[in-house]
Coordinates of C-alpha atoms in Angstrom, one line a residue:
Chain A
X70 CA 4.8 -19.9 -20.2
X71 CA 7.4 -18.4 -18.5
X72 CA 7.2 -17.8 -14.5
X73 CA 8.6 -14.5 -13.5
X74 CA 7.2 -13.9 -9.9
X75 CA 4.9 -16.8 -7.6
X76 CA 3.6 -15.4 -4.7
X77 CA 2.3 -18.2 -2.1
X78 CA 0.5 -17.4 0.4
X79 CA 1.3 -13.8 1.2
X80 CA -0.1 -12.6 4.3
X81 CA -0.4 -9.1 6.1
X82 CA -1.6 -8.0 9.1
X83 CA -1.4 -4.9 11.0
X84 CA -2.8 -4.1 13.9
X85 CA -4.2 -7.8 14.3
X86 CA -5.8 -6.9 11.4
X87 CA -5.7 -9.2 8.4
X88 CA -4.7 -6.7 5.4
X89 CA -3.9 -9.3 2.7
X90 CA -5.0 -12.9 3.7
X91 CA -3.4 -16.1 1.9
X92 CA -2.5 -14.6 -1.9
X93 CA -1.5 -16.8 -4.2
X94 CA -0.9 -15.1 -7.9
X95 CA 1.5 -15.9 -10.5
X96 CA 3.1 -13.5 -12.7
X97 CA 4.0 -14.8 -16.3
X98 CA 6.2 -13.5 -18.9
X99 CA 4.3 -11.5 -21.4
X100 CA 0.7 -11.4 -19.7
X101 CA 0.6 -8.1 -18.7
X102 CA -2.3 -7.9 -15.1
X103 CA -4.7 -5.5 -14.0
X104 CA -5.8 -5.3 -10.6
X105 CA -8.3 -3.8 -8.7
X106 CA -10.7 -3.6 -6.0
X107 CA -12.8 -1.5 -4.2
X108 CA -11.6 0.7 -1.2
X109 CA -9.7 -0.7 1.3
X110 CA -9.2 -4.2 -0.8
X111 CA -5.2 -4.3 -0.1
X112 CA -4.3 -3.4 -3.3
X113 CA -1.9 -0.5 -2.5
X114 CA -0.3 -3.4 0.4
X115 CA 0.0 -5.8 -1.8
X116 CA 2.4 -3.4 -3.9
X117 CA 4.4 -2.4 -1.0
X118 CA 4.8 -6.3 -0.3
X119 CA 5.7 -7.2 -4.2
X120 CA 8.2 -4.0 -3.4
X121 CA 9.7 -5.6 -0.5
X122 CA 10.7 -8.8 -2.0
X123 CA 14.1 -10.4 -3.5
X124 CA 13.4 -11.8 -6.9
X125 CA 16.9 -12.2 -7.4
X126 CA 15.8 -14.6 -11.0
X127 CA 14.6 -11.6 -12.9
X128 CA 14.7 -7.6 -13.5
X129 CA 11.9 -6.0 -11.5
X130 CA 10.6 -2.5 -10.9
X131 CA 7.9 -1.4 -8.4
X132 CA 6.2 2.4 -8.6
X133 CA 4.2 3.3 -5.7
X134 CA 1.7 6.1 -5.3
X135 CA 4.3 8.0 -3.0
X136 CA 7.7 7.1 -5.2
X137 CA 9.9 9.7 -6.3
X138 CA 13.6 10.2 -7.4
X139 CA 14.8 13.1 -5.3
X140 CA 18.5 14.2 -6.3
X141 CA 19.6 14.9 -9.8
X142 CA 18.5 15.7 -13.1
X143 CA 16.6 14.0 -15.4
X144 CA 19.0 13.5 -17.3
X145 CA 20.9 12.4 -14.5
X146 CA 18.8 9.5 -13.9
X147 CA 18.3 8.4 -16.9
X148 CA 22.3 8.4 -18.5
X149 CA 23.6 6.4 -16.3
X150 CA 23.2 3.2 -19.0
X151 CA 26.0 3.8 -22.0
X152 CA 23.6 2.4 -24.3
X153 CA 22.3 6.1 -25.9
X154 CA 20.2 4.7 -28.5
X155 CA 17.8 2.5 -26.2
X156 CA 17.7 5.6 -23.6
X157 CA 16.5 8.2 -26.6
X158 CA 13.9 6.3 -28.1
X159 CA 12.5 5.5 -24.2
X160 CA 13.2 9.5 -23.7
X161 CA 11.4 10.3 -26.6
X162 CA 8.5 8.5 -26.5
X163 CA 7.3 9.8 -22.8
X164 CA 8.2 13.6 -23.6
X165 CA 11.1 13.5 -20.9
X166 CA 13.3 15.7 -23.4
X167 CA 10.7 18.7 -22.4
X168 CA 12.2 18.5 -19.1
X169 CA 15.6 16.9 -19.8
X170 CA 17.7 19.6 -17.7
X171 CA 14.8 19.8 -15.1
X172 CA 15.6 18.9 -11.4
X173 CA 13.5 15.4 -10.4
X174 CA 12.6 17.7 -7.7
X175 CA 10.4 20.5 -9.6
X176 CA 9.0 17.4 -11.5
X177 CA 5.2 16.9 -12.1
X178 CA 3.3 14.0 -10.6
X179 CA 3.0 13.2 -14.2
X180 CA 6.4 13.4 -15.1
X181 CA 7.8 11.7 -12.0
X182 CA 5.2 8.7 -13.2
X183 CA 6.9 9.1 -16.6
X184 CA 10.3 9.6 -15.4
X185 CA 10.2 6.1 -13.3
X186 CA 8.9 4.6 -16.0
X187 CA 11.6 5.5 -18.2
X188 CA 14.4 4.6 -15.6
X189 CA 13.1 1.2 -15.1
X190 CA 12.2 0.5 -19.3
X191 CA 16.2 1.5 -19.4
X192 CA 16.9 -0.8 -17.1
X193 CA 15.3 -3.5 -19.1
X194 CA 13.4 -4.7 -16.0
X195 CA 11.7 -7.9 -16.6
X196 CA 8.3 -7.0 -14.8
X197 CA 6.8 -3.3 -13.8
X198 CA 4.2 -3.1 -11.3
X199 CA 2.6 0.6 -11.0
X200 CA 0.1 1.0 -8.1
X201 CA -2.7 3.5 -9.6
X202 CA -0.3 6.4 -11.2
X203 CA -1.3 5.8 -14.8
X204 CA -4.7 7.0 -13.7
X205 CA -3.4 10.8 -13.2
X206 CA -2.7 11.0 -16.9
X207 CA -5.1 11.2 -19.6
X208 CA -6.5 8.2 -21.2
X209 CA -4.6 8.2 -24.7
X210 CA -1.5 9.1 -22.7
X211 CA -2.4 6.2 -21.0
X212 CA -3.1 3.7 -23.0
X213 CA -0.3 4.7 -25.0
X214 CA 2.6 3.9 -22.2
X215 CA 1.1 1.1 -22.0
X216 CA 0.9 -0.7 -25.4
X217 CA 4.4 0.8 -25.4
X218 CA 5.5 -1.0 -22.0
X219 CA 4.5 -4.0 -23.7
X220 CA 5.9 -3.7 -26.6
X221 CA 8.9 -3.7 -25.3
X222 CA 8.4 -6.9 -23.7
X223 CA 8.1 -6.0 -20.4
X224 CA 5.2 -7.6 -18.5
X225 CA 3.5 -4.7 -16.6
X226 CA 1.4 -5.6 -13.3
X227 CA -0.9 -2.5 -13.1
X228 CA -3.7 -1.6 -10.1
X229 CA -6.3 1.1 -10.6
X230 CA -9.9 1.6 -9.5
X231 CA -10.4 3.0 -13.2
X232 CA -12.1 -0.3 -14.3
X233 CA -12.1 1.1 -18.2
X234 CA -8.3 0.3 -18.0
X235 CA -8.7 -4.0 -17.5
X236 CA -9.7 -3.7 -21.2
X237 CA -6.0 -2.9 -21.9
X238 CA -4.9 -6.5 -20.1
X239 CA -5.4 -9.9 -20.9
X240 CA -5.3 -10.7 -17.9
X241 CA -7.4 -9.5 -14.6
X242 CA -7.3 -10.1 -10.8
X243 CA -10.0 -8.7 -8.5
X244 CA -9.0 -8.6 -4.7
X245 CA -11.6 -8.2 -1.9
X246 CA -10.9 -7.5 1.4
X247 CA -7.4 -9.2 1.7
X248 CA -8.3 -11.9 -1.1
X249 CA -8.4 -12.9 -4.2
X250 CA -12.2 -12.8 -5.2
X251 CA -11.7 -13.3 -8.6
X252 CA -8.8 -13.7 -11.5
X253 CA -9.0 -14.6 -14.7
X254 CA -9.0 -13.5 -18.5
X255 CA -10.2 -10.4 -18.6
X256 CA -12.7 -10.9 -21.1
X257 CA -14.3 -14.0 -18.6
X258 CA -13.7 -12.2 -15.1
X259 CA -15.9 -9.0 -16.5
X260 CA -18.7 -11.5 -17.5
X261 CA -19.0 -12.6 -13.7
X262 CA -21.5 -9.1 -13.6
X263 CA -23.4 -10.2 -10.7
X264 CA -20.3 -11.1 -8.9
X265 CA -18.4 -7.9 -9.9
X266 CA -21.5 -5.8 -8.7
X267 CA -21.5 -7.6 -5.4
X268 CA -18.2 -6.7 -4.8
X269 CA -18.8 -2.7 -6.1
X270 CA -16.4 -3.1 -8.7
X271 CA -18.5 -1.8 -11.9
X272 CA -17.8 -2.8 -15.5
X273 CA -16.1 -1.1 -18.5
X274 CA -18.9 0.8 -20.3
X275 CA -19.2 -1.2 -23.6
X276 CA -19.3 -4.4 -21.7
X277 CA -22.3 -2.9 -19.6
X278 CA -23.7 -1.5 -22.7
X279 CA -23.2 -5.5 -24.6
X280 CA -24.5 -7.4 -22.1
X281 CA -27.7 -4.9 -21.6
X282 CA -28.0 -5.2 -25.5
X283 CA -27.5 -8.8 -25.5
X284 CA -30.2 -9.4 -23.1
X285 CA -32.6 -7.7 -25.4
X286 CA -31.2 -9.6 -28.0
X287 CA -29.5 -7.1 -30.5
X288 CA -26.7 -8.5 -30.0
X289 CA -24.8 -12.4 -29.9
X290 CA -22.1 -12.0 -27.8
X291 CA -20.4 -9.1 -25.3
X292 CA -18.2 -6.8 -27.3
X293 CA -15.3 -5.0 -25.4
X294 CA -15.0 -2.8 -29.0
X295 CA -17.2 0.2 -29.9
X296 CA -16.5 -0.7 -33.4
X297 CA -17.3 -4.1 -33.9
X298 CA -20.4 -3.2 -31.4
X299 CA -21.5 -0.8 -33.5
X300 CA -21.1 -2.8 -36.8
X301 CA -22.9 -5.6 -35.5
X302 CA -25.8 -3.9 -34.5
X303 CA -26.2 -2.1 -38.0
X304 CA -25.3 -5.1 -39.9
Chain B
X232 CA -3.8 32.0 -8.3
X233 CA -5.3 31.5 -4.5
X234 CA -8.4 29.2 -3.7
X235 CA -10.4 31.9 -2.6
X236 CA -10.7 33.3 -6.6
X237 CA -12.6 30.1 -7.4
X238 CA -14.8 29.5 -3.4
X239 CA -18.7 30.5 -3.9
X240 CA -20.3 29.6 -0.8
X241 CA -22.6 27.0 -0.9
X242 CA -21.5 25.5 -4.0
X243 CA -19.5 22.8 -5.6
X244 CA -16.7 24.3 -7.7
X245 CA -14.6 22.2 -10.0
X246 CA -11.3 22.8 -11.1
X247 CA -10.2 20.9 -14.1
X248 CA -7.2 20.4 -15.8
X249 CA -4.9 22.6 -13.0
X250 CA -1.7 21.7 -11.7
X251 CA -2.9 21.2 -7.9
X252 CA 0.5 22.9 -6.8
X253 CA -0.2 25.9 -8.5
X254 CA -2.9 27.0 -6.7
X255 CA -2.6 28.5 -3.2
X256 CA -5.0 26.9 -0.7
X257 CA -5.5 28.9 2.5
X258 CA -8.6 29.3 4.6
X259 CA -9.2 26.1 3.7
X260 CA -8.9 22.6 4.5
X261 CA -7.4 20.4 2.3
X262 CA -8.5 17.0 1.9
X263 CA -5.5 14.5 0.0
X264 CA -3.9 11.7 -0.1
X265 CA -0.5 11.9 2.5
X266 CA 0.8 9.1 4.8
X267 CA 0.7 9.1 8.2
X268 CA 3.0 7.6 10.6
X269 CA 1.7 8.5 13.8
X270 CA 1.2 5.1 15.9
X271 CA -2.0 6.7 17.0
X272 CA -5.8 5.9 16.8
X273 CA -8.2 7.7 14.5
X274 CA -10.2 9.1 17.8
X275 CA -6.6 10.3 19.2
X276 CA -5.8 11.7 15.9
X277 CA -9.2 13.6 15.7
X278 CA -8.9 14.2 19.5
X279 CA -7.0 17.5 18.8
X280 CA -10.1 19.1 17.4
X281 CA -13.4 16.9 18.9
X282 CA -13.4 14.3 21.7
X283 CA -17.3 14.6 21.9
X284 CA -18.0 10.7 21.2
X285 CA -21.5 11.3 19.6
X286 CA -19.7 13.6 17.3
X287 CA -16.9 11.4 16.2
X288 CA -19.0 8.3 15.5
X289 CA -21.4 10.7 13.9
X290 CA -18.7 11.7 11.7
X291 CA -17.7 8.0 10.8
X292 CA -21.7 7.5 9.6
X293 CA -21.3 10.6 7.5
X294 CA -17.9 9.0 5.6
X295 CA -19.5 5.5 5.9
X296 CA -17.2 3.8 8.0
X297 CA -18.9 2.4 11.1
X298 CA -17.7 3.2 15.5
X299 CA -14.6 0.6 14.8
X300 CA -13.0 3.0 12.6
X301 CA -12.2 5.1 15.5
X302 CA -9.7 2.2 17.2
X303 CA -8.3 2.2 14.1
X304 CA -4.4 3.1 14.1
X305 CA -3.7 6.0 11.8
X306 CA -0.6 4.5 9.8
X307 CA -2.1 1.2 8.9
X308 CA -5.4 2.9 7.0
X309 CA -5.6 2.6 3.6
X310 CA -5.3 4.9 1.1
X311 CA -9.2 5.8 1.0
X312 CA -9.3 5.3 4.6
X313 CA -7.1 8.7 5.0
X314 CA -9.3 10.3 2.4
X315 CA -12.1 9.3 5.0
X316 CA -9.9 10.6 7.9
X317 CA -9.2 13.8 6.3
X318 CA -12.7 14.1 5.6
X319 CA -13.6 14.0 9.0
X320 CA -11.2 15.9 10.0
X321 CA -12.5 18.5 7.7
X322 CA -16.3 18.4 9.1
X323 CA -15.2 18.0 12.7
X324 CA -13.1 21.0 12.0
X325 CA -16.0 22.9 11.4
X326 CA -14.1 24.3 8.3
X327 CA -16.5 26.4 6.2
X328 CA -14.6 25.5 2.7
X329 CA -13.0 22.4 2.0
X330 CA -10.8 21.2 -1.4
X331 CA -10.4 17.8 -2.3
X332 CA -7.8 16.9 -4.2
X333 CA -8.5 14.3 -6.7
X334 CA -10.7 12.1 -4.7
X335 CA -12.3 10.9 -7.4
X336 CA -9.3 8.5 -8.8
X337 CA -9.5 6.7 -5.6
X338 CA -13.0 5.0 -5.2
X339 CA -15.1 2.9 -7.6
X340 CA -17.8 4.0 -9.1
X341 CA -20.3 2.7 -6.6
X342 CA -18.3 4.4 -3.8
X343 CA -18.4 8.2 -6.0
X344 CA -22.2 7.8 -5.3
X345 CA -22.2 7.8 -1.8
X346 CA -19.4 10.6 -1.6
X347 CA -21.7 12.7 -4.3
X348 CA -24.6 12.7 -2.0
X349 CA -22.6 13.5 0.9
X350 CA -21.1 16.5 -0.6
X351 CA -24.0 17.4 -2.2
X352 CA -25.6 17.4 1.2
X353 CA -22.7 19.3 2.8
X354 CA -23.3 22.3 0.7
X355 CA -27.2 22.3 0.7
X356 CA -27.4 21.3 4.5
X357 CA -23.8 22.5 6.7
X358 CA -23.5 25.0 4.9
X359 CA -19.8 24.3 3.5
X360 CA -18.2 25.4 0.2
X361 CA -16.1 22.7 -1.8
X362 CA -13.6 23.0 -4.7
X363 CA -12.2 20.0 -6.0
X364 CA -9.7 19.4 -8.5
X365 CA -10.9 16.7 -10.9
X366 CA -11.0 16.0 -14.2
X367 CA -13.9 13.2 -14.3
X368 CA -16.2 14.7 -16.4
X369 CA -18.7 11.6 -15.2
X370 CA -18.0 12.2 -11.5
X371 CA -18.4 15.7 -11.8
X372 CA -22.0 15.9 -13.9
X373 CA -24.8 16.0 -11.6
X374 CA -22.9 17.0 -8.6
X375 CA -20.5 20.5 -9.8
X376 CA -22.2 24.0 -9.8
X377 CA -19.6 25.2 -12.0
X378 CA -16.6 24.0 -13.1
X379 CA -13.9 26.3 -14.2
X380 CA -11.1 24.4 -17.1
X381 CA -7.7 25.4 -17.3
X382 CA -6.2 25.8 -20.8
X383 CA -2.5 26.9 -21.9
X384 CA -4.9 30.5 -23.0
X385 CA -7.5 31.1 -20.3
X386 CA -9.6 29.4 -18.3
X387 CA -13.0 28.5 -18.9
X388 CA -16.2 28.8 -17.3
X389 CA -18.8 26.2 -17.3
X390 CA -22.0 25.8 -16.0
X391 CA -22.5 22.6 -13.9
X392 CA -25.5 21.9 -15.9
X393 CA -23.6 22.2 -19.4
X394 CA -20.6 19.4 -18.4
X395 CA -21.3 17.0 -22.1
X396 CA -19.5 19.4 -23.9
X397 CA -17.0 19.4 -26.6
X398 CA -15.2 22.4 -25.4
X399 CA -14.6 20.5 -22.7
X400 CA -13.0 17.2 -24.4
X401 CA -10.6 19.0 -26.2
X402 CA -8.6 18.9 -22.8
X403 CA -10.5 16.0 -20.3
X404 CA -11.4 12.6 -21.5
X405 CA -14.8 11.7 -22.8
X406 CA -17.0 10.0 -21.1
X407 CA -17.7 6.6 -22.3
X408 CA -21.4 7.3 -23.1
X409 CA -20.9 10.6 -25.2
X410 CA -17.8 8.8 -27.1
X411 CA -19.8 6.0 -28.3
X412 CA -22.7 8.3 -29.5
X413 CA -20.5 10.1 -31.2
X414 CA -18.7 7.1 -32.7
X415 CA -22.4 6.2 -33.8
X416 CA -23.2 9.9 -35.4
X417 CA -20.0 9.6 -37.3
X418 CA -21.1 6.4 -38.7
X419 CA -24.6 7.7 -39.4
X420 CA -26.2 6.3 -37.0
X421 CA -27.6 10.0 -35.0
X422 CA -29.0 9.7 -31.3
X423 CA -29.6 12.5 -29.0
X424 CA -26.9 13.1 -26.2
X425 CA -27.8 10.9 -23.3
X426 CA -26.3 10.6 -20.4
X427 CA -27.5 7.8 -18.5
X428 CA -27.3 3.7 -20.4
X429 CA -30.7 3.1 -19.9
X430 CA -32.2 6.0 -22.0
X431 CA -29.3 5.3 -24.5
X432 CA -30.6 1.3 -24.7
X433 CA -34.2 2.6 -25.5
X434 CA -32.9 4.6 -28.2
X435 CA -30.8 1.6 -29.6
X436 CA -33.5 -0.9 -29.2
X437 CA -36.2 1.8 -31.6
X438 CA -33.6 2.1 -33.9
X439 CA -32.3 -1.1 -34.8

């Protein structure tokens, strides 16, 4: 597998005040993360760090809670590639043509999210990382940017406290504290339920829901899928 | 449209679905995520409006930080250490109506229970109003008096009691729970509309 970013031993303190403490995570091509953590974990710091670096290899974009494109027009900011055809589809797709004359700075928190997104699928960044902003939009909206993210082959790196939202990723990192507690595939780092409780990070609902059932025994295995859940217990 | 058309003292009001910029808050304090760049402690930053130390680690017990949080410096808190802040700033304030802005999208769920007490406890005890924007139909159930929904034609009204509704999930997302039974009922397989796993697992468990 392809290595976009490797992060070795990032540290951060403030204050004398360990933030982020030894992180070591690896960023592949096509294995789209989710993070989270509870409050205070160091998830927001460890996007402003990933923001600070030169990855001079690959194509990266960073949206933070607080970014925002100030001067201009949409259209502005997103025209500036020649290449029409890959801008309209991109334009499209997120609704940006509603507000395609609009000043950036009259923009929705929504639309900002959407407008960055846009600008750095344009691009043809290699790897997004969005800290939390997804959350602010609705959960098909949501899911929808980002199957379409993917799709076009851009690995997205994605922290919210929304834990319904790891079921989108393959792969999942849980920070505590300034570490790493846990990182895996999603599917095995939400079966550590005694470990995820401990840490007050609770679980998506159907995995709750298949690991109560499997416990009384209706059911083999933890589902992540309401239908196959529901198909196996009606058999 | 002004915060005061929606404050009814001694109650939790929700607003859902509203753009937060389009509603005028005054007489109010507003509680929401901002940076800070002062290179200032929390107990100087609160020192403006309280330097009574009982009261200000009084107010870190009440947003469950402990006495250290006040050596804190302001511009290296998190992101739901402002929220705390604010939140203190609010109570030490002594503001009779506060409006939080979203909080829910910043804590996990074990952390919404804690701050669901305390503002449920801030309106039956201090005698404070809230109004918060949010559109978590989960967070909201069991804590909101009312909660008033914003469509492109009017706004709604709804009872805090009456939050599983379908009205309702025309514009906000499901919750998880009522989504599944209703996944279930469309497959004929009909259960009442609980709201809490464990009465939902009983059901399961007589049925299958």
């Amino acid at each position: 597998m392809e290595k976009l970013i490797e992060i070795t031993n990032m540290n951060v303190k403030l204050n004398n005040r360990k933030v982020l403490d030894n992180i070591s995570l690896t960023f592949f091509k096509g294995v789209s993360v989710f993070i989270t953590g509870s409050a205070s974990s160091g998830k927001t710091t460890f996007f402003r760090e990933i923001a600070k670096r030169q990855d001079r290899k690959i194509k990266k974009g960073v949206i933070l809670e607080d970014t925002i494109i100030e001067p201009g027009t949409v259209r502005d900011v997103l025209t500036q590639d020649d290449d029409y055809n890959n801008v309209a589809d991109v334009i499209a797709f997120l609704g940006l043509d509603k507000v395609w004359l609009s000043k950036c700075c009259t923009l929705s928190y929504e639309n900002m999210t959407k407008l960055l997104i846009a600008k750095y699928l344009i691009q043809k960044v290699d790897i997004l990382f969005i800290d939390r902003r997804l959350q602010f939009l609705k959960e098909k909206e949501r899911k929808r940017i980002i199957e379409y993210i993917n799709k076009r082959q851009v690995t997205l790196v994605y922290s919210s406290s929304n834990i319904e939202d790891s079921l989108y990723f393959p792969y999942m990192v849980v920070l505590d504290k300034g570490i790493v507690a846990i990182e895996g595939k999603t599917m095995q780092v939400l079966a550590e339920e005694k470990l995820l409780k401990r840490l007050g990070i609770g679980l998506p609902f159907i995995i709750d829901l298949s690991i109560q059932l499997k416990l009384y025994g209706l059911v083999d295995k933890v589902y992540s899928d309401k239908r196959k859940l529901g198909k196996y217990l009606w058999k | 449209m002004e915060i005061s058309d929606f404050v009814k003292k001694n109650k939790i009001i929700a607003l859902s679905n509203f753009n937060v910029s389009e509603v005028n808050a005054v007489d109010c304090f507003v509680v929401r995520t901002r940076t800070l760049s002062d290179n200032i402690s929390v107990r100087e930053y609160l020192s403006k409006i309280c330097s009574n130390d009982k009261r200000l680690e009084d107010s870190c017990k009440m947003v469950n930080e402990n006495s250290d949080f006040l050596n804190r410096i302001v511009m290296h808190l998190s992101t739901t250490e402002l929220l705390k802040l604010f939140l203190m700033e609010a109570l030490l304030g002594k503001y009779k109506n506060i409006v939080l802005v979203n909080f829910d999208m910043y804590f996990m769920e074990k952390e919404l229970l804690f701050f669901k007490k305390l503002f449920r406890k801030l309106v039956d005890k201090y005698d404070k109003s809230i109004v918060m924007f949010c559109d978590n139909v989960n967070f909201m159930f069991d804590l909101v008096d009312e909660m008033y929904l914003n469509t492109a034609d009017r706004i709604y009204e709804f009872d805090g009691k009456d939050l599983y509704n379908k009205k309702i999930y025309k514009y906000l997302d499901k919750p998880k729970i009522v989504d599944f039974i209703e996944y279930l009922g469309n497959n004929g397989k009909v259960f009442d509309n609980y709201t809490e796993m464990k009465e939902l697992l009983k059901a399961i468990y007589r049925e299958v």
